């Protein structure tokens, strides 16, 4: 936990409500996100028990598995879920735009956004995708043809969460914690009801009191995927027994409705809270990457692409890891450039400093190694009260003139001398005396991706060229764990 967030948490306790740790919204919010609240059977990692899903706050779809240990009922649930989710996901593939560049391409103007209560639901999405994407509509255990298609999309959505800044599959508790600091622990923030109690407590009540009341599992059931043990014993087990005896799913349906409706209301309340924040400048750029990935996935599935294997091959794993690290680096930098509260975190750790320009040498020129004539390299002296831990020679970037780079020349007694290296525009890119500036080591440009070998060129140290992947019967074996 950073210094700024720790301070905000202490302030939240004193003020009795969550404190903002962001001035803008750092994620994309679709006009009609699909909210998905799944529940699973206790002791069964990926056995669905029920779900509430939809993109209309007033018209949720309630799906139940009245006997979760019955395989046919589980896959009937998945088929019903596919009939709801697939039209939403595939329906984003409508209008396109042309993306100019060296390799001009088409990209969809929209992409699906699925919002779940928390990290546990994200993991459940992964398990559901793994358990269904290898299913077949024929053979010894046939399923509805829509089930494996949904499994592929669930796997796609989960994999997008591994890339920092993606808004394809959003855990709501993490989205709220990105923008507000509560007076409770990060572990307690995983409870959607108590987290929202801190962010917007009822009139006349403090966050502490509202959060304590929200811990009542009867009034505010857990947001899933796991249910409360007391509910399992008192309500769920008798309802399932009643189904076994009568064949009517209504007792289970009503029991799960009572568990899911409070979370449904909380989810849409949280959506409106986030929508009230102005969108950060870089969100559109990251959402464009989500739309790029969605466009590629639509094309891949249309061409009959096979389900993703259970494990990445050596080459694809290396490329994926590189892309994930690059996404994290860019996301951290973009958030800081977009938001002074986030930049304050980096200023507190010495990765950035802000201050006032006290001297400028605009006419300074130097001869670069191998150069034939001097080039302009102005010097800017900044007075700062921040702890500067950037050594001379360190490359830095201007937070006010994005992508303008410089170099630390000297740092002593609160005075930092910075050499500006580019985007000078005949002096127009040089700050003046009295200007407020901020410099940071955070690079918006990211890293240049190396040339990874093609699959057929995988070295023997990494297993050699892999065989072409073909889904097998073993892949499609029953897997709800």
PDB file of C-alpha atoms in Angstrom, residues 201-305:
ATOM      1  CA  UNK A 201     -22.929   5.676   3.346  1.00  0.00           C
ATOM      2  CA  UNK A 202     -26.621   6.424   4.012  1.00  0.00           C
ATOM      3  CA  UNK A 203     -27.430   9.953   5.227  1.00  0.00           C
ATOM      4  CA  UNK A 204     -26.607  10.432   8.882  1.00  0.00           C
ATOM      5  CA  UNK A 205     -24.405   7.325   9.113  1.00  0.00           C
ATOM      6  CA  UNK A 206     -20.664   6.824   8.952  1.00  0.00           C
ATOM      7  CA  UNK A 207     -18.899   4.380   6.723  1.00  0.00           C
ATOM      8  CA  UNK A 208     -17.959   2.281   9.759  1.00  0.00           C
ATOM      9  CA  UNK A 209     -21.575   1.896  10.852  1.00  0.00           C
ATOM     10  CA  UNK A 210     -22.888   1.269   7.342  1.00  0.00           C
ATOM     11  CA  UNK A 211     -20.166  -1.308   6.635  1.00  0.00           C
ATOM     12  CA  UNK A 212     -20.892  -3.138   9.893  1.00  0.00           C
ATOM     13  CA  UNK A 213     -24.565  -3.388   8.913  1.00  0.00           C
ATOM     14  CA  UNK A 214     -23.601  -4.546   5.399  1.00  0.00           C
ATOM     15  CA  UNK A 215     -21.758  -7.530   6.885  1.00  0.00           C
ATOM     16  CA  UNK A 216     -25.106  -9.143   7.746  1.00  0.00           C
ATOM     17  CA  UNK A 217     -25.329 -12.082   5.266  1.00  0.00           C
ATOM     18  CA  UNK A 218     -29.120 -12.144   5.541  1.00  0.00           C
ATOM     19  CA  UNK A 219     -29.641  -8.510   4.513  1.00  0.00           C
ATOM     20  CA  UNK A 220     -26.638  -8.380   2.158  1.00  0.00           C
ATOM     21  CA  UNK A 221     -25.740 -11.875   0.932  1.00  0.00           C
ATOM     22  CA  UNK A 222     -22.187 -12.458  -0.364  1.00  0.00           C
ATOM     23  CA  UNK A 223     -21.752 -11.257  -3.929  1.00  0.00           C
ATOM     24  CA  UNK A 224     -20.534 -14.690  -5.014  1.00  0.00           C
ATOM     25  CA  UNK A 225     -19.439 -16.920  -6.419  1.00  0.00           C
ATOM     26  CA  UNK A 226     -19.568 -18.560  -2.955  1.00  0.00           C
ATOM     27  CA  UNK A 227     -22.699 -18.389  -0.845  1.00  0.00           C
ATOM     28  CA  UNK A 228     -22.946 -17.998   2.923  1.00  0.00           C
ATOM     29  CA  UNK A 229     -22.623 -21.339   4.797  1.00  0.00           C
ATOM     30  CA  UNK A 230     -25.626 -20.456   6.933  1.00  0.00           C
ATOM     31  CA  UNK A 231     -27.734 -19.949   3.804  1.00  0.00           C
ATOM     32  CA  UNK A 232     -26.486 -23.252   2.401  1.00  0.00           C
ATOM     33  CA  UNK A 233     -27.585 -25.149   5.512  1.00  0.00           C
ATOM     34  CA  UNK A 234     -30.846 -23.355   6.312  1.00  0.00           C
ATOM     35  CA  UNK A 235     -32.236 -22.529   2.883  1.00  0.00           C
ATOM     36  CA  UNK A 236     -30.372 -24.044  -0.065  1.00  0.00           C
ATOM     37  CA  UNK A 237     -30.142 -27.667   1.053  1.00  0.00           C
ATOM     38  CA  UNK A 238     -33.898 -27.921   1.874  1.00  0.00           C
ATOM     39  CA  UNK A 239     -34.702 -26.242  -1.467  1.00  0.00           C
ATOM     40  CA  UNK A 240     -32.577 -28.760  -3.401  1.00  0.00           C
ATOM     41  CA  UNK A 241     -34.121 -31.625  -1.412  1.00  0.00           C
ATOM     42  CA  UNK A 242     -37.556 -30.281  -2.338  1.00  0.00           C
ATOM     43  CA  UNK A 243     -36.549 -30.294  -6.008  1.00  0.00           C
ATOM     44  CA  UNK A 244     -35.308 -33.893  -5.724  1.00  0.00           C
ATOM     45  CA  UNK A 245     -38.650 -34.879  -4.200  1.00  0.00           C
ATOM     46  CA  UNK A 246     -41.021 -32.926  -6.425  1.00  0.00           C
ATOM     47  CA  UNK A 247     -39.101 -32.035  -9.587  1.00  0.00           C
ATOM     48  CA  UNK A 248     -40.093 -28.368  -9.225  1.00  0.00           C
ATOM     49  CA  UNK A 249     -37.207 -25.878  -9.432  1.00  0.00           C
ATOM     50  CA  UNK A 250     -39.212 -23.047  -7.827  1.00  0.00           C
ATOM     51  CA  UNK A 251     -37.889 -23.477  -4.254  1.00  0.00           C
ATOM     52  CA  UNK A 252     -34.306 -23.230  -5.537  1.00  0.00           C
ATOM     53  CA  UNK A 253     -35.209 -20.362  -7.855  1.00  0.00           C
ATOM     54  CA  UNK A 254     -36.751 -18.292  -5.060  1.00  0.00           C
ATOM     55  CA  UNK A 255     -33.873 -19.065  -2.702  1.00  0.00           C
ATOM     56  CA  UNK A 256     -31.305 -17.881  -5.249  1.00  0.00           C
ATOM     57  CA  UNK A 257     -33.357 -14.851  -6.218  1.00  0.00           C
ATOM     58  CA  UNK A 258     -33.104 -13.651  -2.620  1.00  0.00           C
ATOM     59  CA  UNK A 259     -29.343 -14.150  -2.726  1.00  0.00           C
ATOM     60  CA  UNK A 260     -28.746 -12.413  -6.046  1.00  0.00           C
ATOM     61  CA  UNK A 261     -31.123  -9.442  -6.138  1.00  0.00           C
ATOM     62  CA  UNK A 262     -29.301  -7.386  -3.449  1.00  0.00           C
ATOM     63  CA  UNK A 263     -26.004  -7.772  -5.327  1.00  0.00           C
ATOM     64  CA  UNK A 264     -27.738  -6.908  -8.606  1.00  0.00           C
ATOM     65  CA  UNK A 265     -28.854  -3.589  -7.121  1.00  0.00           C
ATOM     66  CA  UNK A 266     -25.383  -2.907  -5.692  1.00  0.00           C
ATOM     67  CA  UNK A 267     -23.724  -3.572  -9.047  1.00  0.00           C
ATOM     68  CA  UNK A 268     -25.828  -1.015 -10.906  1.00  0.00           C
ATOM     69  CA  UNK A 269     -25.410   1.469  -8.085  1.00  0.00           C
ATOM     70  CA  UNK A 270     -21.650   1.083  -8.435  1.00  0.00           C
ATOM     71  CA  UNK A 271     -21.879   1.520 -12.226  1.00  0.00           C
ATOM     72  CA  UNK A 272     -23.608   4.865 -11.726  1.00  0.00           C
ATOM     73  CA  UNK A 273     -21.008   5.962  -9.164  1.00  0.00           C
ATOM     74  CA  UNK A 274     -18.201   5.261 -11.616  1.00  0.00           C
ATOM     75  CA  UNK A 275     -20.111   6.868 -14.449  1.00  0.00           C
ATOM     76  CA  UNK A 276     -20.198  10.062 -12.412  1.00  0.00           C
ATOM     77  CA  UNK A 277     -16.413  10.423 -12.724  1.00  0.00           C
ATOM     78  CA  UNK A 278     -15.004  12.063 -15.875  1.00  0.00           C
ATOM     79  CA  UNK A 279     -13.194   9.616 -18.126  1.00  0.00           C
ATOM     80  CA  UNK A 280      -9.396   9.818 -18.077  1.00  0.00           C
ATOM     81  CA  UNK A 281      -7.632  10.956 -21.261  1.00  0.00           C
ATOM     82  CA  UNK A 282      -5.971   7.593 -21.964  1.00  0.00           C
ATOM     83  CA  UNK A 283      -9.049   5.397 -21.452  1.00  0.00           C
ATOM     84  CA  UNK A 284     -10.084   5.708 -25.086  1.00  0.00           C
ATOM     85  CA  UNK A 285      -6.677   4.479 -26.229  1.00  0.00           C
ATOM     86  CA  UNK A 286      -6.894   1.408 -24.005  1.00  0.00           C
ATOM     87  CA  UNK A 287     -10.479   0.700 -25.043  1.00  0.00           C
ATOM     88  CA  UNK A 288      -9.319   0.847 -28.668  1.00  0.00           C
ATOM     89  CA  UNK A 289      -6.904  -1.989 -27.819  1.00  0.00           C
ATOM     90  CA  UNK A 290      -9.821  -3.985 -26.376  1.00  0.00           C
ATOM     91  CA  UNK A 291     -11.723  -3.352 -29.608  1.00  0.00           C
ATOM     92  CA  UNK A 292      -8.698  -4.483 -31.607  1.00  0.00           C
ATOM     93  CA  UNK A 293      -8.503  -7.745 -29.665  1.00  0.00           C
ATOM     94  CA  UNK A 294     -12.246  -8.279 -29.990  1.00  0.00           C
ATOM     95  CA  UNK A 295     -12.069  -7.726 -33.747  1.00  0.00           C
ATOM     96  CA  UNK A 296      -9.315 -10.340 -34.036  1.00  0.00           C
ATOM     97  CA  UNK A 297     -11.210 -12.829 -31.891  1.00  0.00           C
ATOM     98  CA  UNK A 298     -14.373 -12.453 -33.987  1.00  0.00           C
ATOM     99  CA  UNK A 299     -12.317 -13.136 -37.114  1.00  0.00           C
ATOM    100  CA  UNK A 300     -10.524 -16.090 -35.494  1.00  0.00           C
ATOM    101  CA  UNK A 301     -13.773 -17.783 -34.475  1.00  0.00           C
ATOM    102  CA  UNK A 302     -15.370 -17.052 -37.847  1.00  0.00           C
ATOM    103  CA  UNK A 303     -12.472 -18.877 -39.493  1.00  0.00           C
ATOM    104  CA  UNK A 304     -13.072 -21.920 -37.293  1.00  0.00           C
ATOM    105  CA  UNK A 305     -10.197 -21.288 -34.904  1.00  0.00           C
TER     106      UNK A 305
END
